[in-house]
Amino acid sequence: MGMGPLQSGAGDEDDFDAAPLSEINVTPMVDVMLVLLIIFMVAAPLMTVGVPVQLPKTAAAKTSENKKPVVVSVDKDGHAFLAKEALPPEGALARLKAVAAEDPGQTVLVRGDKDVPYGKVMEVMGLVGQAGFAKVSLIANAPGGATLPAPSPQ
């Protein structure tokens, strides 16, 4: 039994011969795929950012470093501090290089006041990177969590 053109019957009023389509119309499938792509592109960032999770408790030992991390803070006035020691703008890079020379693999935590401009925090992070530190992290308050105390200028 082969596929051939349909023959019109004697009672048909149309004078054309209708043949079966041998090609699949992919336009509706492409439309559906584009709509799904757009939906996933919009939904994917929403699924990864800010999702509240209840983490399970574990009895595993905490991984801790033997050394305390270096803490660099930027106060609301834009002044940088290394722990509680003020870092003057002209000597900040030299002081950070001296600390990096002791242990370049040490972790540096950068704390910035919420009122300080983003550019100032990035400037301090750039100095930390220029000093030779490879591990740089930002510190932020977690809702209900504790953070390191703010440095007091002396």
Short mmCIF file of N, CA and C in Angstrom, two decimals, residues 50-107:
data_model
loop_
_atom_site.label_atom_id
_atom_site.label_comp_id
_atom_site.label_asym_id
_atom_site.label_seq_id
_atom_site.Cartn_x
_atom_site.Cartn_y
_atom_site.Cartn_z
N GLY A 50 18.26 34.66 46.06
CA GLY A 50 17.34 35.01 47.12
C GLY A 50 16.31 33.97 47.48
N VAL A 51 16.58 32.71 47.23
CA VAL A 51 15.63 31.68 47.59
C VAL A 51 15.88 31.28 49.04
N PRO A 52 14.90 31.43 49.90
CA PRO A 52 15.12 31.04 51.29
C PRO A 52 15.13 29.51 51.41
N VAL A 53 16.14 29.00 52.11
CA VAL A 53 16.28 27.56 52.27
C VAL A 53 16.49 27.24 53.74
N GLN A 54 15.96 26.14 54.17
CA GLN A 54 16.22 25.64 55.51
C GLN A 54 17.29 24.57 55.38
N LEU A 55 18.52 24.88 55.77
CA LEU A 55 19.61 23.93 55.63
C LEU A 55 19.54 22.88 56.73
N PRO A 56 19.89 21.66 56.38
CA PRO A 56 19.85 20.60 57.39
C PRO A 56 21.01 20.73 58.38
N LYS A 57 20.82 20.15 59.54
CA LYS A 57 21.88 20.13 60.55
C LYS A 57 22.80 18.96 60.24
N THR A 58 24.08 19.12 60.57
CA THR A 58 25.03 18.04 60.34
C THR A 58 25.99 17.94 61.52
N ALA A 59 26.53 16.76 61.68
CA ALA A 59 27.47 16.53 62.77
C ALA A 59 28.90 16.58 62.26
N ALA A 60 29.09 16.94 61.01
CA ALA A 60 30.43 17.00 60.42
C ALA A 60 31.23 18.11 61.08
N ALA A 61 32.52 17.91 61.15
CA ALA A 61 33.39 18.91 61.73
C ALA A 61 33.47 20.12 60.83
N LYS A 62 33.58 21.29 61.44
CA LYS A 62 33.70 22.52 60.67
C LYS A 62 35.08 22.59 60.04
N THR A 63 35.10 23.09 58.82
CA THR A 63 36.41 23.32 58.20
C THR A 63 36.85 24.71 58.63
N SER A 64 38.00 24.78 59.23
CA SER A 64 38.48 26.07 59.70
C SER A 64 39.94 26.22 59.33
N GLU A 65 40.31 27.44 59.08
CA GLU A 65 41.70 27.75 58.80
C GLU A 65 42.40 28.00 60.12
N ASN A 66 43.67 27.67 60.16
CA ASN A 66 44.44 27.90 61.38
C ASN A 66 44.68 29.39 61.60
N LYS A 67 44.72 30.14 60.51
CA LYS A 67 45.02 31.57 60.61
C LYS A 67 43.73 32.37 60.52
N LYS A 68 43.73 33.48 61.23
CA LYS A 68 42.60 34.39 61.12
C LYS A 68 42.72 35.15 59.81
N PRO A 69 41.62 35.42 59.13
CA PRO A 69 41.70 36.17 57.88
C PRO A 69 42.05 37.63 58.14
N VAL A 70 42.62 38.25 57.13
CA VAL A 70 42.92 39.68 57.19
C VAL A 70 41.61 40.41 56.90
N VAL A 71 41.26 41.37 57.73
CA VAL A 71 40.02 42.11 57.56
C VAL A 71 40.35 43.54 57.18
N VAL A 72 39.85 43.95 56.02
CA VAL A 72 40.00 45.33 55.56
C VAL A 72 38.60 45.94 55.56
N SER A 73 38.44 47.05 56.24
CA SER A 73 37.13 47.69 56.37
C SER A 73 37.15 49.07 55.75
N VAL A 74 35.97 49.47 55.25
CA VAL A 74 35.79 50.83 54.72
C VAL A 74 34.63 51.43 55.50
N ASP A 75 34.90 52.53 56.24
CA ASP A 75 33.84 53.13 57.04
C ASP A 75 32.95 54.04 56.19
N LYS A 76 31.94 54.62 56.83
CA LYS A 76 30.97 55.42 56.09
C LYS A 76 31.57 56.67 55.46
N ASP A 77 32.73 57.11 55.96
CA ASP A 77 33.40 58.28 55.39
C ASP A 77 34.34 57.91 54.24
N GLY A 78 34.50 56.59 53.98
CA GLY A 78 35.37 56.15 52.89
C GLY A 78 36.80 55.89 53.30
N HIS A 79 37.08 55.89 54.61
CA HIS A 79 38.44 55.62 55.09
C HIS A 79 38.64 54.11 55.23
N ALA A 80 39.80 53.62 54.80
CA ALA A 80 40.10 52.19 54.86
C ALA A 80 40.86 51.87 56.14
N PHE A 81 40.60 50.67 56.67
CA PHE A 81 41.25 50.19 57.88
C PHE A 81 41.71 48.76 57.66
N LEU A 82 42.90 48.44 58.19
CA LEU A 82 43.40 47.08 58.22
C LEU A 82 43.25 46.62 59.66
N ALA A 83 42.29 45.73 59.91
CA ALA A 83 41.86 45.39 61.27
C ALA A 83 41.39 46.69 61.92
N LYS A 84 42.11 47.21 62.92
CA LYS A 84 41.72 48.49 63.54
C LYS A 84 42.70 49.60 63.20
N GLU A 85 43.70 49.28 62.36
CA GLU A 85 44.73 50.24 61.97
C GLU A 85 44.27 51.02 60.72
N ALA A 86 44.29 52.34 60.81
CA ALA A 86 43.90 53.17 59.67
C ALA A 86 44.92 53.02 58.54
N LEU A 87 44.41 52.93 57.30
CA LEU A 87 45.27 52.84 56.12
C LEU A 87 45.20 54.18 55.39
N PRO A 88 46.24 54.99 55.46
CA PRO A 88 46.22 56.25 54.71
C PRO A 88 46.25 55.94 53.21
N PRO A 89 45.60 56.75 52.40
CA PRO A 89 45.53 56.47 50.96
C PRO A 89 46.90 56.32 50.30
N GLU A 90 47.89 57.11 50.74
CA GLU A 90 49.21 57.05 50.10
C GLU A 90 50.02 55.84 50.54
N GLY A 91 49.74 55.26 51.71
CA GLY A 91 50.53 54.15 52.21
C GLY A 91 49.77 52.84 52.27
N ALA A 92 48.54 52.81 51.78
CA ALA A 92 47.71 51.61 51.90
C ALA A 92 48.30 50.45 51.10
N LEU A 93 48.73 50.69 49.88
CA LEU A 93 49.26 49.62 49.04
C LEU A 93 50.54 49.04 49.64
N ALA A 94 51.42 49.89 50.15
CA ALA A 94 52.66 49.41 50.75
C ALA A 94 52.38 48.56 51.99
N ARG A 95 51.43 48.99 52.81
CA ARG A 95 51.09 48.24 54.02
C ARG A 95 50.46 46.89 53.66
N LEU A 96 49.58 46.87 52.66
CA LEU A 96 48.95 45.62 52.24
C LEU A 96 49.97 44.67 51.61
N LYS A 97 50.94 45.23 50.87
CA LYS A 97 52.00 44.39 50.30
C LYS A 97 52.85 43.76 51.39
N ALA A 98 53.09 44.50 52.47
CA ALA A 98 53.86 43.95 53.59
C ALA A 98 53.13 42.79 54.24
N VAL A 99 51.81 42.91 54.39
CA VAL A 99 51.02 41.83 54.97
C VAL A 99 50.97 40.64 54.00
N ALA A 100 50.86 40.92 52.70
CA ALA A 100 50.82 39.85 51.70
C ALA A 100 52.15 39.13 51.61
N ALA A 101 53.25 39.80 51.88
CA ALA A 101 54.56 39.16 51.82
C ALA A 101 54.70 38.09 52.89
N GLU A 102 54.01 38.27 54.02
CA GLU A 102 54.05 37.28 55.09
C GLU A 102 53.35 35.99 54.66
N ASP A 103 52.18 36.11 54.01
CA ASP A 103 51.43 34.93 53.56
C ASP A 103 50.48 35.35 52.43
N PRO A 104 50.90 35.19 51.16
CA PRO A 104 50.04 35.62 50.04
C PRO A 104 48.79 34.76 49.87
N GLY A 105 48.76 33.56 50.44
CA GLY A 105 47.59 32.69 50.31
C GLY A 105 46.53 32.95 51.36
N GLN A 106 46.75 33.94 52.19
CA GLN A 106 45.81 34.26 53.25
C GLN A 106 44.53 34.87 52.69
N THR A 107 43.42 34.61 53.33
CA THR A 107 42.13 35.14 52.90
C THR A 107 41.97 36.57 53.41
#
